[in-house]
mmCIF file of C-alpha atoms in Angstrom:
data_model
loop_
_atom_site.group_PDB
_atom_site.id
_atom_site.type_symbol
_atom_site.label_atom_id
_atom_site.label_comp_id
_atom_site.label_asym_id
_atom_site.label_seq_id
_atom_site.Cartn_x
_atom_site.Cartn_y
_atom_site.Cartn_z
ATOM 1 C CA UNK N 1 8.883 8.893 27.100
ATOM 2 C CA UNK N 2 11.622 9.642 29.489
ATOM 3 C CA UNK N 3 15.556 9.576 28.958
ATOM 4 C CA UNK N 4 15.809 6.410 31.096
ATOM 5 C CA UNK N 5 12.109 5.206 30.228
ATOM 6 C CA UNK N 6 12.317 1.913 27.937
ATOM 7 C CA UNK N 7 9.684 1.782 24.702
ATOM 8 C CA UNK N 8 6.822 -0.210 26.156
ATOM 9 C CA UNK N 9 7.759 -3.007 23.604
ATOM 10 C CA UNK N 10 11.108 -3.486 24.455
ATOM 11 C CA UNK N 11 12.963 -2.214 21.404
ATOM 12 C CA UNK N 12 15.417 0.712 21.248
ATOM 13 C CA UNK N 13 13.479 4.221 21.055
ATOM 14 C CA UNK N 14 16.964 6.198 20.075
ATOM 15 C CA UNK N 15 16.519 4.526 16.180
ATOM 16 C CA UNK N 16 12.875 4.890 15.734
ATOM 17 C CA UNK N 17 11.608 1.791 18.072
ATOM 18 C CA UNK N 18 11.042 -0.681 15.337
ATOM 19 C CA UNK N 19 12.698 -3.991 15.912
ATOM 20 C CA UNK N 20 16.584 -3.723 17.241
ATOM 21 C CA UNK N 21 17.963 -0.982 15.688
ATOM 22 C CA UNK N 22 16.649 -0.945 12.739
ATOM 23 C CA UNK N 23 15.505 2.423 11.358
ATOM 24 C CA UNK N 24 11.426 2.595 10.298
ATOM 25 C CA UNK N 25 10.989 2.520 6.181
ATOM 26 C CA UNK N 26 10.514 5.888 4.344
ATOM 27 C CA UNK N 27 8.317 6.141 2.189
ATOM 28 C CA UNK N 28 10.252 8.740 0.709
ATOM 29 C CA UNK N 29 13.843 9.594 0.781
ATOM 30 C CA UNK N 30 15.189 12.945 2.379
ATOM 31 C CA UNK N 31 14.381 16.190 0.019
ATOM 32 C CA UNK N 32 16.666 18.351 -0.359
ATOM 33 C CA UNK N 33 15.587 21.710 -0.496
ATOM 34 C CA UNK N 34 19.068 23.635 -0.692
ATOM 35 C CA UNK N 35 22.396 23.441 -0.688
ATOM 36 C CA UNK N 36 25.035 25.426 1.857
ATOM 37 C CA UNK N 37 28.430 26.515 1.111
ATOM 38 C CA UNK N 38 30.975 27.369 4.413
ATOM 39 C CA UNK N 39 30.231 26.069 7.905
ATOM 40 C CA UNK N 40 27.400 28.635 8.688
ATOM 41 C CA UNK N 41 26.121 29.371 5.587
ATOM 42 C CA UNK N 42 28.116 32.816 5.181
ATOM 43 C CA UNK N 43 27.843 33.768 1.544
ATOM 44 C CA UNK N 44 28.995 38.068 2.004
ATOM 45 C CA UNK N 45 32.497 37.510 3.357
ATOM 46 C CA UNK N 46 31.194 36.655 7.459
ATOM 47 C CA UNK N 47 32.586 33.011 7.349
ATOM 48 C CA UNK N 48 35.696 33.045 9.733
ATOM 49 C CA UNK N 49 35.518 29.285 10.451
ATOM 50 C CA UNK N 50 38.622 28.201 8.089
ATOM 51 C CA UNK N 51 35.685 26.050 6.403
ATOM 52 C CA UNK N 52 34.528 28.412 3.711
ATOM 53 C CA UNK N 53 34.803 25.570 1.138
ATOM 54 C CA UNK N 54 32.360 23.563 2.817
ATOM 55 C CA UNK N 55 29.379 22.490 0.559
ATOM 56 C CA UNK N 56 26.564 20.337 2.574
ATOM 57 C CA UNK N 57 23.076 19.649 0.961
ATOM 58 C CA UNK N 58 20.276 20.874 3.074
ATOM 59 C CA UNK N 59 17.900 17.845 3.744
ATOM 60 C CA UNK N 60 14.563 17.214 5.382
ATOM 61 C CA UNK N 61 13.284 13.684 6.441
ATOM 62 C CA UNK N 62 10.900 12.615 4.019
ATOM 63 C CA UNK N 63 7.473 10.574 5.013
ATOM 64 C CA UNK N 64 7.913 6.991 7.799
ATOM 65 C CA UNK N 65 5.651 4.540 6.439
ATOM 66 C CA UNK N 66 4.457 2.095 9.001
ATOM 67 C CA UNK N 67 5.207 0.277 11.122
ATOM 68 C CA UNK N 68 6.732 2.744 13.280
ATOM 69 C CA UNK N 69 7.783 1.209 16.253
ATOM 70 C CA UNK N 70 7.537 1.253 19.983
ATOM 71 C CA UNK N 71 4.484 3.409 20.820
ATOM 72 C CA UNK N 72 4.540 5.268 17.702
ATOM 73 C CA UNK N 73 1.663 3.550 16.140
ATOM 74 C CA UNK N 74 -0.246 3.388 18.830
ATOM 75 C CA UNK N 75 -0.613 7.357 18.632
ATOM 76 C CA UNK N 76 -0.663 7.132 15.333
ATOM 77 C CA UNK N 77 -4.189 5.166 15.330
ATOM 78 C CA UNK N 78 -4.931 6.553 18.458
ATOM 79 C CA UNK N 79 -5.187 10.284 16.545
ATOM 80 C CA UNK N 80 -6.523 9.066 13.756
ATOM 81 C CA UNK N 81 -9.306 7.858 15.393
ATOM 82 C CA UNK N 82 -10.081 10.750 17.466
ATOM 83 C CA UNK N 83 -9.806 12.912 14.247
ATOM 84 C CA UNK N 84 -12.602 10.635 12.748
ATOM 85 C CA UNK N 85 -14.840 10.791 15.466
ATOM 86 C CA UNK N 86 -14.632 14.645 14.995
ATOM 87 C CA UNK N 87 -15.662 14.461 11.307
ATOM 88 C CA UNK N 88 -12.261 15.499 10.756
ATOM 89 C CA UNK N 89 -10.151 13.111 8.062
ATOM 90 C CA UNK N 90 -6.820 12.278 8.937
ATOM 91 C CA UNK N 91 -5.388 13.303 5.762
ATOM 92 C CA UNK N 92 -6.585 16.739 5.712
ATOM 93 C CA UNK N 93 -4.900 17.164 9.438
ATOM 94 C CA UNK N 94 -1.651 15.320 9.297
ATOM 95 C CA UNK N 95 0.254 16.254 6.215
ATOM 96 C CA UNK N 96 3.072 13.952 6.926
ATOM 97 C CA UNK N 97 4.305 11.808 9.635
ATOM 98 C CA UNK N 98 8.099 11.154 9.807
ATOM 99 C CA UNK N 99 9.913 9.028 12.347
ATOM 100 C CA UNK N 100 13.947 10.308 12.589
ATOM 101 C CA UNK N 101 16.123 10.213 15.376
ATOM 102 C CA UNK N 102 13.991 7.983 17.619
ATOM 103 C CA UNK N 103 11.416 10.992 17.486
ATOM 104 C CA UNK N 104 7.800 11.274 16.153
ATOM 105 C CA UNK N 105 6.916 13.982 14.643
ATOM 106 C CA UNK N 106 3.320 15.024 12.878
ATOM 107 C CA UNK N 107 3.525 17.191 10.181
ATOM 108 C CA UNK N 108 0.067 19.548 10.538
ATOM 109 C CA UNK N 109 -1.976 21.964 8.232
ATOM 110 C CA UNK N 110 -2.121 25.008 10.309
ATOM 111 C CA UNK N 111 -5.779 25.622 10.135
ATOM 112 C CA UNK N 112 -5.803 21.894 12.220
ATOM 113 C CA UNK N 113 -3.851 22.733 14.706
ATOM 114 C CA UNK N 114 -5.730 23.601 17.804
ATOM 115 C CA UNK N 115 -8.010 20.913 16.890
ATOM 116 C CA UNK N 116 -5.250 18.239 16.935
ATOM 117 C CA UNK N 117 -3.218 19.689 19.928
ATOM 118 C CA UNK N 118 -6.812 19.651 22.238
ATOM 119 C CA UNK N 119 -6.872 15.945 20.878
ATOM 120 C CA UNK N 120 -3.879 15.054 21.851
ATOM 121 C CA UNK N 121 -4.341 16.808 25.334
ATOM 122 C CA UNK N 122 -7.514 15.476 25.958
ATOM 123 C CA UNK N 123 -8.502 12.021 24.820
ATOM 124 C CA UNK N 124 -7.633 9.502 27.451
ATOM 125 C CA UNK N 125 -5.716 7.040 24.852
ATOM 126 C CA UNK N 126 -3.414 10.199 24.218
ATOM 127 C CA UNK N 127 -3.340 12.661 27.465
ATOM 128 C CA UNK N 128 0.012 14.542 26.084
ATOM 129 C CA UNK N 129 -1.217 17.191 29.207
ATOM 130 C CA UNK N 130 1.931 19.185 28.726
ATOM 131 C CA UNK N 131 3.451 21.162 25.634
ATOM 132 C CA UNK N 132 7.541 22.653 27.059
ATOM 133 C CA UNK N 133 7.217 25.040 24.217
ATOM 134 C CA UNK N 134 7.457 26.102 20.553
ATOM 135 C CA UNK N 135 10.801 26.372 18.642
ATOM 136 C CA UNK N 136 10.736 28.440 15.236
ATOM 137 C CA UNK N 137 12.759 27.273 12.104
ATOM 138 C CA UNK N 138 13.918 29.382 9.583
ATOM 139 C CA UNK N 139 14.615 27.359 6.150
ATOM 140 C CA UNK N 140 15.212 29.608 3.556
ATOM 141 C CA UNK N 141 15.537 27.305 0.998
ATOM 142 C CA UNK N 142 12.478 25.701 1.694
ATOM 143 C CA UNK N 143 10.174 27.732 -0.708
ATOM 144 C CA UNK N 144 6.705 28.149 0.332
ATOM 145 C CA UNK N 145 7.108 27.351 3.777
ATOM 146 C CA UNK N 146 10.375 28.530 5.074
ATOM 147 C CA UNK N 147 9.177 29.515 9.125
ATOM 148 C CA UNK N 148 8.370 26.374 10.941
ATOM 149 C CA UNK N 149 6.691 26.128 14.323
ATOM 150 C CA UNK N 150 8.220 22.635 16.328
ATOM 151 C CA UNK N 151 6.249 21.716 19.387
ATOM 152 C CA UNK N 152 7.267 19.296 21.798
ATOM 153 C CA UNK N 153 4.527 17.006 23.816
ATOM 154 C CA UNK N 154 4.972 15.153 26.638
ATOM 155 C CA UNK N 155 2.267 12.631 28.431
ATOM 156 C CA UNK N 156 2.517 12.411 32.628
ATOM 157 C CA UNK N 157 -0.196 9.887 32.286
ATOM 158 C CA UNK N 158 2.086 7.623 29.492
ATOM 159 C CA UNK N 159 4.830 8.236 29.542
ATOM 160 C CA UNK N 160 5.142 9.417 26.019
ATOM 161 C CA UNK N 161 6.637 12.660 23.902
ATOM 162 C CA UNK N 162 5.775 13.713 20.516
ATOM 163 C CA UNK N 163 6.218 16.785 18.098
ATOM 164 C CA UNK N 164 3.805 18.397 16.134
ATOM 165 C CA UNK N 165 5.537 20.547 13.053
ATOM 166 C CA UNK N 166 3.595 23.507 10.982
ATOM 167 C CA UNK N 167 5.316 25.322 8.386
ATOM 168 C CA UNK N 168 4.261 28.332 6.608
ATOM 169 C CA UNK N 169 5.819 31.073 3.860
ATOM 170 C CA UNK N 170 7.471 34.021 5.508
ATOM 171 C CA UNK N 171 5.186 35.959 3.049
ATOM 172 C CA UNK N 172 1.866 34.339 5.238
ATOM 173 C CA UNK N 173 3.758 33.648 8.994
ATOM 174 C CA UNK N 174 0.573 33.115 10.563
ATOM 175 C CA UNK N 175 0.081 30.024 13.139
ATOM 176 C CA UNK N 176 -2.951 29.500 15.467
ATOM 177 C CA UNK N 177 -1.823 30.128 19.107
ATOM 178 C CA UNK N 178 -2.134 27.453 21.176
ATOM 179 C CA UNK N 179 -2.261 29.180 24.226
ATOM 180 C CA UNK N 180 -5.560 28.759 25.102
ATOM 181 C CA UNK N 181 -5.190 24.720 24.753
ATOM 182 C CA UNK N 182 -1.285 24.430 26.454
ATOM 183 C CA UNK N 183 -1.131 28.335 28.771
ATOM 184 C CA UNK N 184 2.493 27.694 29.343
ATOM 185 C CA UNK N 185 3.137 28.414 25.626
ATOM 186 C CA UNK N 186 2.839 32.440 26.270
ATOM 187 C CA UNK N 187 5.967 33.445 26.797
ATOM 188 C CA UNK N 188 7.043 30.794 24.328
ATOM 189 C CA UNK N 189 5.133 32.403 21.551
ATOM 190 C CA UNK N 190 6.563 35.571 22.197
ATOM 191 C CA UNK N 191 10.050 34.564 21.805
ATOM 192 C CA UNK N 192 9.544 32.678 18.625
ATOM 193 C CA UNK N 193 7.500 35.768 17.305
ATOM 194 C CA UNK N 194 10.444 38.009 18.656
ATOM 195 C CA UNK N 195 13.153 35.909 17.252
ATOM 196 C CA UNK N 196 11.327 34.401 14.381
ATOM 197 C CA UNK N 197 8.551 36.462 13.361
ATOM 198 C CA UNK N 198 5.937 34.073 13.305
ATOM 199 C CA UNK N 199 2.545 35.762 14.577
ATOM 200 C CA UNK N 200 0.512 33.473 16.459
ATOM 201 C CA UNK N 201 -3.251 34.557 15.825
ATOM 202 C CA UNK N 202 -4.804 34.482 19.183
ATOM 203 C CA UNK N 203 -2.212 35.458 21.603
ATOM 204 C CA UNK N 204 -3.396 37.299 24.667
ATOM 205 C CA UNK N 205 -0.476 39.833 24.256
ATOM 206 C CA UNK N 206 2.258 39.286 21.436
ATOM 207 C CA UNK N 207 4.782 40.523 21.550
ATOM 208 C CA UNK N 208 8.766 41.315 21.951
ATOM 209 C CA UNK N 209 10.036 39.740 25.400
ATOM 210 C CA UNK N 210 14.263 39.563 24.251
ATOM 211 C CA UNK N 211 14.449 42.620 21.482
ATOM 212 C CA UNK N 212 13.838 46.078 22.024
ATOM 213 C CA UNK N 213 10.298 47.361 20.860
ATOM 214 C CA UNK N 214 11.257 48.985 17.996
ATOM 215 C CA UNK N 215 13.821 46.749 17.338
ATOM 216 C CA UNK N 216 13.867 45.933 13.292
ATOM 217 C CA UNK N 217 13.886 42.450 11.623
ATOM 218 C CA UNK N 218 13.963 38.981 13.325
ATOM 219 C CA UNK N 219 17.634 37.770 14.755
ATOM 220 C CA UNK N 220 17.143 33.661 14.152
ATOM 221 C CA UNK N 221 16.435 33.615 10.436
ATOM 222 C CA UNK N 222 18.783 32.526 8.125
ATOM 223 C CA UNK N 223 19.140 35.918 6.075
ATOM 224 C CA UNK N 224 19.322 38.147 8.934
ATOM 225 C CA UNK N 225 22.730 40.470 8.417
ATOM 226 C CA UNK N 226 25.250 39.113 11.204
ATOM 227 C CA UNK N 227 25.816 42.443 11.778
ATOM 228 C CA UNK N 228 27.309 43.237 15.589
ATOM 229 C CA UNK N 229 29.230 45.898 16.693
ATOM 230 C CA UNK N 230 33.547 46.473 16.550
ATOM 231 C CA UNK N 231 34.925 45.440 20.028
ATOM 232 C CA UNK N 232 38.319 46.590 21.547
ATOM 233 C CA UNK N 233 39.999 43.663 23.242
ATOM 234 C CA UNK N 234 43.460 44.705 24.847
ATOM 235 C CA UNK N 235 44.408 47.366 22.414
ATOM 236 C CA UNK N 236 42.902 45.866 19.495
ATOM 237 C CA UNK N 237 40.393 45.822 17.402
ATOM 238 C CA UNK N 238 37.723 43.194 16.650
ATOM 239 C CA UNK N 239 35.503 43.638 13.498
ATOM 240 C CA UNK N 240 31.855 43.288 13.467
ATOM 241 C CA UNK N 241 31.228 39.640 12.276
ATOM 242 C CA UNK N 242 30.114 40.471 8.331
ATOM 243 C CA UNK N 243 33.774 42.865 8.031
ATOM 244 C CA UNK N 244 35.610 39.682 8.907
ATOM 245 C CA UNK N 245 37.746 38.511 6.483
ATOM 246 C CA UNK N 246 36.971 34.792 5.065
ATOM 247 C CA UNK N 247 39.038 31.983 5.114
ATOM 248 C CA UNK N 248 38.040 29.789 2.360
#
């Protein structure tokens, strides 16, 4: 759906789409899979913020039940469907499917996901022709499956955007490339393996397109050192970001 596009039943997309603005029920509440202390998460010292005190629970949405709201379900069956015809249960596909921030988002087992993202691009109920790319999550907290792989789909034909989420432990970062289903995911892929270090099996040709070769570790996670280098500025002297002194 576009930013000025209405939900085809009338009803406000920005809270989920069901009914005014009411959110859709959970069938869980958030989990919490960690908590954070300072405003980034700083725990050696790097926190210059002045809000080094700062304790925040780390949270994922848990499970929508349905109804959804404004097109939501009819994806919802629409995938379903087109799983079963494949001899494919739902279940075993879609882990989860959570509806937050006016945003739907299917939770899938990695092994599924070609399968569900040709789906989704080809049956004429669905026709999301276009993925704009992969974003990688790092979620250290979230044991098991800390490196997740967010996709973003969008339908010319209807109108419509969804997400697909797969999440895997940094000890097993393996996701199928989808490449061969959505081609403007290359350079995509790269960047997320490059920043992320999530290998996507099937890639024509991964790998670094920001980092030097032979550069070591993966910037965007969580528990990468902040590192950086000492600056002069005017006569003095700026301190790599981990030297910094804290303010809490």
């Amino acid at each position: 759906m576009s930013e000025t596009q209405e939900p085809e039943n009338g009803t406000t997309g920005e809270n989920g789409g069901n009914g005014g603005n009411v959110p859709a029920p959970r069938d869980q509440g958030p989990e919490v899979i960690g908590v954070r202390k300072g405003m980034f998460g700083a725990s050696n010292g790097g926190d210059t913020s002045g809000y080094g005190g700062l304790v925040r629970t780390v949270a994922l949405p848990g499970a929508t039940s349905r109804p959804y709201g404004s097109y939501f379900d009819e994806v919802a069956d629409e995938l379903e469907g087109a799983l079963e015809e494949q001899d494919l249960l739902p279940e075993n596909a879609i882990e989860k499917t959570v509806v937050d921030r006016g945003e739907l988002t299917f939770h899938i087992a990695r092994e599924h996901l070609v399968r569900v993202a040709r789906t989704l691009r080809d049956d004429p109920a669905l026709r999301f022709e276009l993925c704009t790319g992969v974003s990688g999550v790092h979620f250290p907290e979230d044991k098991g499956r800390e490196l997740h792989a967010v996709y973003h789909l969008r339908s010319l034909t209807h109108g419509r955007i969804v997400r697909l989420e797969v999440s895997v432990p940094d000890s097993d970062p393996h996701v199928p490339s989808l490449v061969p289903v959505y081609p403007t995911n290359d350079w995509h892929e790269r960047e997320t393996y490059d920043f992320f270090g999530l290998i996507f099996d099937g890639h024509p040709a991964l790998t670094r397109i920001m980092m030097p070769d032979d550069w070591q570790g993966f910037p965007q996670r969580k528990d990468y050192p902040l590192g950086g280098i000492p600056i002069e500025y005017k006569g003095a002297q700026i301190p790599a970001p981990d030297q910094r002194r804290s303010y809490s």
